[in-house]
CSV table of C-alpha atoms and ligand atoms in Angstrom, one decimal:
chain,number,residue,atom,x,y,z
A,1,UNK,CA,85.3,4.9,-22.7
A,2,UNK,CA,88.3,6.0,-20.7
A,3,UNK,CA,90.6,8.0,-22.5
A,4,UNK,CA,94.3,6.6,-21.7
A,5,UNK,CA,96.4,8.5,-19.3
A,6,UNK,CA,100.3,8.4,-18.8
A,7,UNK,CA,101.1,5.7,-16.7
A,8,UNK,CA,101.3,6.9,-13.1
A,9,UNK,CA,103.8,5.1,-11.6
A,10,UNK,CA,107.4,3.7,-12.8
A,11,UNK,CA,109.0,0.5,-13.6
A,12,UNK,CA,106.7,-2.7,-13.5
A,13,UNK,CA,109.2,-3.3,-10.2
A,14,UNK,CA,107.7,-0.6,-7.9
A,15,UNK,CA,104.4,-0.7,-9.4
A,16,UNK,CA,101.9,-0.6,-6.8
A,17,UNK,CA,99.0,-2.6,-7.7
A,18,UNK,CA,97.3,-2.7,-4.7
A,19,UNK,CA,96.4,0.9,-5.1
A,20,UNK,CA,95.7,0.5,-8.6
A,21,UNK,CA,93.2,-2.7,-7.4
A,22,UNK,CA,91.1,-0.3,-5.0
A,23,UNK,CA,90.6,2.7,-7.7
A,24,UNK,CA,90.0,0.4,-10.3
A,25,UNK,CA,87.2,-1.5,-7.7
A,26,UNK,CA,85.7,1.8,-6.8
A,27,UNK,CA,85.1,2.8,-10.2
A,28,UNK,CA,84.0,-0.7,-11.5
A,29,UNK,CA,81.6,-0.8,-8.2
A,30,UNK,CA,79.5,2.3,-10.1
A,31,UNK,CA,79.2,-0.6,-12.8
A,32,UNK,CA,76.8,-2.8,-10.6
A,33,UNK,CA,73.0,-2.4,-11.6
A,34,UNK,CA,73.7,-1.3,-15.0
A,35,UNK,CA,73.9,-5.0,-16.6
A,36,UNK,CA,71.8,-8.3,-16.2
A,37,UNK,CA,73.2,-11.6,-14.7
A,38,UNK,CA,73.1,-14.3,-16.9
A,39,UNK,CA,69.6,-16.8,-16.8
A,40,UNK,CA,69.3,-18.6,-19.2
A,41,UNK,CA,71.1,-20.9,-17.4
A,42,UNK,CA,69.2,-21.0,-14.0
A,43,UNK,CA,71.7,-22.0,-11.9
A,44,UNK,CA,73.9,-19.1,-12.7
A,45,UNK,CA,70.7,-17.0,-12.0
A,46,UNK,CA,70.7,-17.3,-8.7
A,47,UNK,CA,74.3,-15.5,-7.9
A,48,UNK,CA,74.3,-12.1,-6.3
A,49,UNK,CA,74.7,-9.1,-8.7
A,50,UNK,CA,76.8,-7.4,-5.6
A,51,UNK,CA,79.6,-9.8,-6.2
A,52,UNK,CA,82.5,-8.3,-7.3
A,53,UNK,CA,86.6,-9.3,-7.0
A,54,UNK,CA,89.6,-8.4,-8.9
A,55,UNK,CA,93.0,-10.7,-8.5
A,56,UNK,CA,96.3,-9.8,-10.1
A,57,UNK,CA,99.1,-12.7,-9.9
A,58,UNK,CA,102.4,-11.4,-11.3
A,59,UNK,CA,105.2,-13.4,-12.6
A,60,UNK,CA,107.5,-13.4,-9.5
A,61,UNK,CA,104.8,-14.8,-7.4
A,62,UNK,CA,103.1,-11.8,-5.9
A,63,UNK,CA,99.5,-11.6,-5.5
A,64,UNK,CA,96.9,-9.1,-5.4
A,65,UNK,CA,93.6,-9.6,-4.1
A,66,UNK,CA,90.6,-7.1,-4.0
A,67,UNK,CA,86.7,-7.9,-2.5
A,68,UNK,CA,85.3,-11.6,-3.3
A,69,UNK,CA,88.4,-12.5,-5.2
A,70,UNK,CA,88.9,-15.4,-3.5
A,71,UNK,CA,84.8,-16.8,-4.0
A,72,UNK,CA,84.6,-19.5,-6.7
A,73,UNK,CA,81.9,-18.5,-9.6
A,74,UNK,CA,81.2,-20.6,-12.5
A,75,UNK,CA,83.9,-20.0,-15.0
A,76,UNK,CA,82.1,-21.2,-18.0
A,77,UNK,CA,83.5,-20.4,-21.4
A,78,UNK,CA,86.7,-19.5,-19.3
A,79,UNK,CA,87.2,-23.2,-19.6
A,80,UNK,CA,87.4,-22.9,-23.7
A,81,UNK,CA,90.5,-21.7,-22.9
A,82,UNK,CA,91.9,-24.5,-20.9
A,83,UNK,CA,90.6,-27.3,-23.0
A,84,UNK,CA,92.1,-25.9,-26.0
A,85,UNK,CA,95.3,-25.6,-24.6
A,86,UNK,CA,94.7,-29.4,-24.1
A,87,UNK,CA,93.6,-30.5,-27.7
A,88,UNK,CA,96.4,-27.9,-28.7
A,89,UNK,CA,99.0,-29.7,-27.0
A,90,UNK,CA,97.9,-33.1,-28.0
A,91,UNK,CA,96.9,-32.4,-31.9
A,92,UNK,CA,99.6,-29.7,-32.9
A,93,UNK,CA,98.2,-27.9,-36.2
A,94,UNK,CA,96.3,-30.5,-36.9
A,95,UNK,CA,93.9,-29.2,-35.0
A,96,UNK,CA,92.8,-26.3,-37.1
A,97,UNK,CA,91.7,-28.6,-40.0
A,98,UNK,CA,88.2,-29.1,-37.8
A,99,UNK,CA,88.0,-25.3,-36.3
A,100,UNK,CA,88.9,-22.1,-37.8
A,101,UNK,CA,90.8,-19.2,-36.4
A,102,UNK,CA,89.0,-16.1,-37.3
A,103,UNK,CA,87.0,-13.9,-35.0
A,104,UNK,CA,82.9,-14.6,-35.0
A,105,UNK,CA,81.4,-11.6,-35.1
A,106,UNK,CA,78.2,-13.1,-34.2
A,107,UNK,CA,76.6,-14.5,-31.0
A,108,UNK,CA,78.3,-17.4,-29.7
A,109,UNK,CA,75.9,-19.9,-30.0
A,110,UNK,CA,74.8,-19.0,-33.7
A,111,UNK,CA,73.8,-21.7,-35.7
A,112,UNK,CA,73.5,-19.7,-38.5
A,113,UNK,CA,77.4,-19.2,-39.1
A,114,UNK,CA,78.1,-22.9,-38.7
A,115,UNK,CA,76.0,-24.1,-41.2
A,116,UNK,CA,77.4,-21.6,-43.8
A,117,UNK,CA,80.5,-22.8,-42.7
A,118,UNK,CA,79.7,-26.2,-43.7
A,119,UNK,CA,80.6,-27.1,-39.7
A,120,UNK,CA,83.8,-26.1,-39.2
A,121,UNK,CA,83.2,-23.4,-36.4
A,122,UNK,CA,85.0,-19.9,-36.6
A,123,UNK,CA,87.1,-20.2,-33.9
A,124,UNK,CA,87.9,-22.7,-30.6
A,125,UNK,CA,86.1,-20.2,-28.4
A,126,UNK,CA,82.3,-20.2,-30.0
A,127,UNK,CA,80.5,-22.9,-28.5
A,128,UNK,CA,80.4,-24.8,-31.6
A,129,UNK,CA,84.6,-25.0,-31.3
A,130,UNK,CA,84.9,-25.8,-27.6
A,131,UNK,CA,82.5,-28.8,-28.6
A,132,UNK,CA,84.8,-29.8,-31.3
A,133,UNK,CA,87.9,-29.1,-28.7
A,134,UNK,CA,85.7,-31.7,-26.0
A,135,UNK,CA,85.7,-34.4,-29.4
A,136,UNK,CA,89.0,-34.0,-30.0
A,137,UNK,CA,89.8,-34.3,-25.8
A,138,UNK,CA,87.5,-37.5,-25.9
A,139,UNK,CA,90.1,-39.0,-28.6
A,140,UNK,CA,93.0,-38.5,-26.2
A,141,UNK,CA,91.6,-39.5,-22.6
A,142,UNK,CA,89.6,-42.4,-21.7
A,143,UNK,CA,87.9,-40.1,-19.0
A,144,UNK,CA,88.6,-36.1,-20.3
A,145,UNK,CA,86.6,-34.9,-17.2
A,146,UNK,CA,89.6,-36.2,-15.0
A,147,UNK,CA,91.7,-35.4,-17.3
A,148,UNK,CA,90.6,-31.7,-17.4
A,149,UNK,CA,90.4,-31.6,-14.0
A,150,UNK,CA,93.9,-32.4,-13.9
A,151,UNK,CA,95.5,-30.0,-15.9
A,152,UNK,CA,93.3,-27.1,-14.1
A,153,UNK,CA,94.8,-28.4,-10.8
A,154,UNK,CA,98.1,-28.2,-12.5
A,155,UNK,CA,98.0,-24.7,-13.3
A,156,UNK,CA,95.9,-23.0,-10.9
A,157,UNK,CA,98.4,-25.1,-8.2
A,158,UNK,CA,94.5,-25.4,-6.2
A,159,UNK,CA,93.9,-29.5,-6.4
A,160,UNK,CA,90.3,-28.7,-4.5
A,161,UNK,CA,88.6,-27.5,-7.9
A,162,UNK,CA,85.8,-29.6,-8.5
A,163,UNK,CA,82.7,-29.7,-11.1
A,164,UNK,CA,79.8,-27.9,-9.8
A,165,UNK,CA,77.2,-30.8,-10.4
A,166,UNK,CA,74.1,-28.2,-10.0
A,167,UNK,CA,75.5,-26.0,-12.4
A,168,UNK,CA,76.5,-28.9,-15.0
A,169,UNK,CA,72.7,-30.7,-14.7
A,170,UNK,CA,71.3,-27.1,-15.3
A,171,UNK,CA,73.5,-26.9,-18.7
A,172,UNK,CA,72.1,-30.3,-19.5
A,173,UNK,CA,68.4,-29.0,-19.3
A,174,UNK,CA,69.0,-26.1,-20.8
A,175,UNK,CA,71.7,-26.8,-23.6
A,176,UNK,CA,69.5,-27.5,-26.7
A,177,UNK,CA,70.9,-25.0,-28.8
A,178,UNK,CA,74.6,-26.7,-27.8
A,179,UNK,CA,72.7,-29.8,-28.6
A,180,UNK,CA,72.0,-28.7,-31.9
A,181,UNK,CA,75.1,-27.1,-32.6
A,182,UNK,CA,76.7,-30.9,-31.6
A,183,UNK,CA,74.4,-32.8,-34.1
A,184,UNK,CA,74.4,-30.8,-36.8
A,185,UNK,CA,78.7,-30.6,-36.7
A,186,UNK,CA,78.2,-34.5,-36.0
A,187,UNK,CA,75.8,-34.4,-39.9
A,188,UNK,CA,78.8,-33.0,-41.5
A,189,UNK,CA,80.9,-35.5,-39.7
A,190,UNK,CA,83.4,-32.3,-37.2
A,191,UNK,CA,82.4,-35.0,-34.4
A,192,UNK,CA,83.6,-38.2,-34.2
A,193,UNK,CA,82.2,-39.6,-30.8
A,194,UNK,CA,79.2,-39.9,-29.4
A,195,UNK,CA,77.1,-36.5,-29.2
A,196,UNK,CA,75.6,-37.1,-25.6
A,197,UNK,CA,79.9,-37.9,-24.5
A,198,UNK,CA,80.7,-34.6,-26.3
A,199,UNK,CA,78.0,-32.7,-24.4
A,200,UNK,CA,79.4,-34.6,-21.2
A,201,UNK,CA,82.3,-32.9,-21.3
A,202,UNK,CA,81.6,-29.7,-22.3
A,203,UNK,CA,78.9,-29.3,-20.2
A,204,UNK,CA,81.3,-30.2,-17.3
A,205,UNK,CA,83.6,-27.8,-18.5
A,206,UNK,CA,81.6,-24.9,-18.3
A,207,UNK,CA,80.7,-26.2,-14.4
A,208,UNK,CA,83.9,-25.1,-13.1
A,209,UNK,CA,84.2,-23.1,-10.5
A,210,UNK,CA,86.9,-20.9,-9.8
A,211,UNK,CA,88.1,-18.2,-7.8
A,212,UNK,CA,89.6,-14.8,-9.5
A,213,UNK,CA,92.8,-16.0,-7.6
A,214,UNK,CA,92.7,-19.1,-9.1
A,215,UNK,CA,92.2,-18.1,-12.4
A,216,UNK,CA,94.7,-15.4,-12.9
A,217,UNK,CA,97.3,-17.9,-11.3
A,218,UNK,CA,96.3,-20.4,-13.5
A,219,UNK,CA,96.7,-17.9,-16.7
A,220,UNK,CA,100.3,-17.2,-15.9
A,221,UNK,CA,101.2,-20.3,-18.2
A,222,UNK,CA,99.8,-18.2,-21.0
A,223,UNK,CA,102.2,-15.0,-20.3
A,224,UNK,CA,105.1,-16.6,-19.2
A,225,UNK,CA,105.3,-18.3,-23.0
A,226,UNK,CA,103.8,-21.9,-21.9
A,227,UNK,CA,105.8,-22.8,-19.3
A,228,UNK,CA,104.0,-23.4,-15.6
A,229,UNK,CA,106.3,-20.5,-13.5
A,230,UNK,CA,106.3,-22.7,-10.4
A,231,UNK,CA,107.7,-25.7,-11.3
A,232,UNK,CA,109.2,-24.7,-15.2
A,233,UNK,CA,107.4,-27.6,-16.7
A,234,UNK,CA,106.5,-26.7,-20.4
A,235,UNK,CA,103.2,-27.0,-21.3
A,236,UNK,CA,102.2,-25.8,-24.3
A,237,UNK,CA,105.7,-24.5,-27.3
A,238,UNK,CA,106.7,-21.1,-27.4
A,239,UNK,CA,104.9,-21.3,-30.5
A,240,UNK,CA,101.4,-22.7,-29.0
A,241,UNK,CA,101.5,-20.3,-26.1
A,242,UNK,CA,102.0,-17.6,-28.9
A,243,UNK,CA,99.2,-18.6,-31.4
A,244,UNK,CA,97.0,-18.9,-28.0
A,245,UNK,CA,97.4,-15.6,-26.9
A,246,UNK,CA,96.7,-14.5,-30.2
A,247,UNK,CA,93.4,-16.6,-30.1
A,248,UNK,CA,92.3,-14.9,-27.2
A,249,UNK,CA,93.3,-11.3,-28.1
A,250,UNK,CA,90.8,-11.7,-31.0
A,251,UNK,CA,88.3,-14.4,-30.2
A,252,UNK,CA,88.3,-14.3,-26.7
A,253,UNK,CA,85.3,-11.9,-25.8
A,254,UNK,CA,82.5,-12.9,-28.0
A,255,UNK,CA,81.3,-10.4,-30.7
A,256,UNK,CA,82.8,-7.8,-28.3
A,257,UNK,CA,86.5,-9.0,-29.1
A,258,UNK,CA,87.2,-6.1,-31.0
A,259,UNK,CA,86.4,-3.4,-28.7
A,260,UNK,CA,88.0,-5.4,-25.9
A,261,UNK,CA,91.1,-5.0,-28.1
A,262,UNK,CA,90.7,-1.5,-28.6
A,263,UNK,CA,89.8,-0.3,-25.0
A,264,UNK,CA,92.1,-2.7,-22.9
A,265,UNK,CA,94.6,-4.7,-25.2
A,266,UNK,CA,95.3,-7.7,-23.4
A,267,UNK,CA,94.6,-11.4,-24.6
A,268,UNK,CA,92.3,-12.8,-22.6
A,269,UNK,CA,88.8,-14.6,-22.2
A,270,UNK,CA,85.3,-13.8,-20.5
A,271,UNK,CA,82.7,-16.4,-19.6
A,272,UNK,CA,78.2,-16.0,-18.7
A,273,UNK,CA,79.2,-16.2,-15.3
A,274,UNK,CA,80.9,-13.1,-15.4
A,275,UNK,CA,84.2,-13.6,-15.0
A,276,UNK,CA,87.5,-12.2,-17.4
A,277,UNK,CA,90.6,-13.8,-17.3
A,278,UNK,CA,93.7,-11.8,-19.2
A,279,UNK,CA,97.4,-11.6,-19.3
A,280,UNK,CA,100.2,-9.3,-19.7
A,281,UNK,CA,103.4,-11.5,-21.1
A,282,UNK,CA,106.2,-11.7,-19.1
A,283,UNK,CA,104.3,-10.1,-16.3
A,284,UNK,CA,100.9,-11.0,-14.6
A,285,UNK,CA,98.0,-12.2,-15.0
A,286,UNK,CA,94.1,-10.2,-14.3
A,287,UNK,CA,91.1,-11.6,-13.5
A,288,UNK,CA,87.6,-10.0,-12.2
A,289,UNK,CA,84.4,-10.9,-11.4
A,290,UNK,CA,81.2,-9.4,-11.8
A,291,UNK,CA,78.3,-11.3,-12.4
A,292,UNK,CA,76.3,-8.4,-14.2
A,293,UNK,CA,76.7,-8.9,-18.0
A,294,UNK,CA,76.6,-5.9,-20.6
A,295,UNK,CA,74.6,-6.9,-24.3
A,296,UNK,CA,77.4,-8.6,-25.5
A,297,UNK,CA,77.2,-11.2,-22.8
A,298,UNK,CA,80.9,-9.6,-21.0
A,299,UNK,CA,80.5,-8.4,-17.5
A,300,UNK,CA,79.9,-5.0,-17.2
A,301,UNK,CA,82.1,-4.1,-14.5
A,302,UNK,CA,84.9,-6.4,-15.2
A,303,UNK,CA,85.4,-4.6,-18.2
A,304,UNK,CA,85.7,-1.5,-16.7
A,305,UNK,CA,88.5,-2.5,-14.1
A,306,UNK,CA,90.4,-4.4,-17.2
A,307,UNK,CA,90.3,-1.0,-19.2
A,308,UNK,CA,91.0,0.8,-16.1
A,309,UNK,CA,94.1,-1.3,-15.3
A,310,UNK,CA,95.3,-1.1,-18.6
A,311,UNK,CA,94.9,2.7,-18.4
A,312,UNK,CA,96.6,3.9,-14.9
A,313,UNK,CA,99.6,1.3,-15.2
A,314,UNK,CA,100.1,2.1,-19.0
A,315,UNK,CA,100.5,-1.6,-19.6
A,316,UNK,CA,99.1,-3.2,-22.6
A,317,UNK,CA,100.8,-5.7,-25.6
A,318,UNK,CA,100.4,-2.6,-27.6
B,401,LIG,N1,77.8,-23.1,-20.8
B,401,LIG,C1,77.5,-21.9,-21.5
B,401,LIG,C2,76.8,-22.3,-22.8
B,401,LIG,O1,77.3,-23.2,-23.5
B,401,LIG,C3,78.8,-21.2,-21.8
B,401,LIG,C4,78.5,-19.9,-22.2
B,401,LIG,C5,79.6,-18.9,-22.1
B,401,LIG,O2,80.2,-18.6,-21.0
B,401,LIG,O3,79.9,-18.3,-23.1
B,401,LIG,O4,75.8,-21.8,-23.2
């Protein structure tokens, strides 16, 4: 843990992230070997444990871009993040009569939790929720694949993101306990279409690729209070954007969320692939990559440069 130091440099205005990428990037780089990429699902398997890239996109339109931060990686439960903004937008509060808002504290897939919980998951960010987030979507769009495809264009402003089939047919071999989790919430009647269509677009959602880049410019919605800074279209209320934030800050990093709280402070959301996405309001947005994940299933090193960034600029919500 890195205890936190005065913040080296002044104003936001003549802060000078680029530095602040490279230290951060050498000391995350002393991270590598000390984790275990993800394999569970084997296409993510096969991704090199070298990879690492930070990306900072700030709210006047600058960017900052360190090692592979322009590679796409599988963003996987990244994408809880966008669908939810989705349902969000679409349902209102309704929403939260079919998933809860309180942090997990347990593995993301348990099936354990959901069935004390009669299946009404925790929160919108356990795999259980995102499956009730893809139900919901399936309610809305006649195809929510396009749709979601769509609204990631939108707000990463990159219309080349496409589903990595490879990665979605692995999910689909592999996904039994997702499969589970889908029937037993369909038992208790938390899915109203069919299972395999729910699986569908989950599983597809979890196959996105996306760059660092792409992801922290996409994530500036979320900071700049819900409204998309390049062309000023609202997406989500002031309210939304606020209760999503607030979803993230304390759901957003598994049965880690906690700590992430404690030792960076930022709202945000990790995914098996080994990306983390989070955002400073009214100022930036931070993702990294690292495909080495610690116990909690959070990569090891991205971690590290999100509490080191946090610590030399001073910046936090707190
Ligand atoms: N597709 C993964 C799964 O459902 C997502 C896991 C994650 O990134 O948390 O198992």
């Amino acid at each position: 843990m890195i205890d936190s130091a005065a913040p080296d440099t002044g104003t936001n205005d003549k802060m000078d992230y680029q530095r602040i990428l490279e230290d951060i990037a050498r000391a995350a780089q002393a991270e590598i070997g000390k984790g275990k990429v993800a394999d569970y699902i084997p296409a993510l398997a096969r991704v090199s444990p070298q990879k690492l890239g930070i990306a900072i996109e700030t709210l006047r339109g600058e960017s900052f871009l360190w090692g592979d931060a322009e590679e796409p990686f599988s963003i996987q439960s990244i994408s809880k993040v966008f669908t939810l903004a989705m349902a969000f937008a679409l349902e209102g509060e309704k929403l939260w009569q079919r998933v809860g808002l309180e942090p997990s504290g347990n593995p993301f897939n348990s099936l354990v939790q959901l069935e004390y919980e009669k299946g009404i998951p925790r929160n919108p960010f356990i795999n259980a929720g995102s499956i009730v987030v893809a139900d919901v979507l399936l309610g809305h769009y006649k195809d929510p694949k396009t749709g979601i495809l769509e609204f990631v264009h939108k707000l990463s402003g990159s219309s080349d993101i496409q589903f990595d089939k490879e990665v979605m047919r692995s999910e689909w071999e592999t996904g039994h306990r997702n499969a589970a989790l889908a029937y037993f919430m369909k038992s208790l009647g938390n899915i109203h279409h069919p299972v395999e269509d729910v699986l569908n677009v989950y599983f597809h959602q979890c196959a996105l690729p996306m760059s660092c880049r792409q992801l922290a410019k996409a994530f500036l919605v979320f900071a700049n209070h819900g409204i998309l800074p390049d062309t000023g279209e609202r997406i989500l209320t002031l309210s939304q954007a606020k209760r999503l934030n607030a979803i993230m800050l304390t759901c957003g990093f598994y049965d880690e969320a906690g700590e992430f709280a404690f030792r960076v402070g930022l709202p945000g959301k990790s995914g098996v692939g080994g990306g983390i996405v989070a955002i400073i309001p009214n100022e930036l947005a931070i993702a990294a990559w690292s495909p080495e994940l610690n116990e909690h299933g959070n990569s090891q090193a991205g971690i590290l440069a999100l509490e080191l960034f946090t610590t030399l600029t001073g910046m936090s919500i707190f």
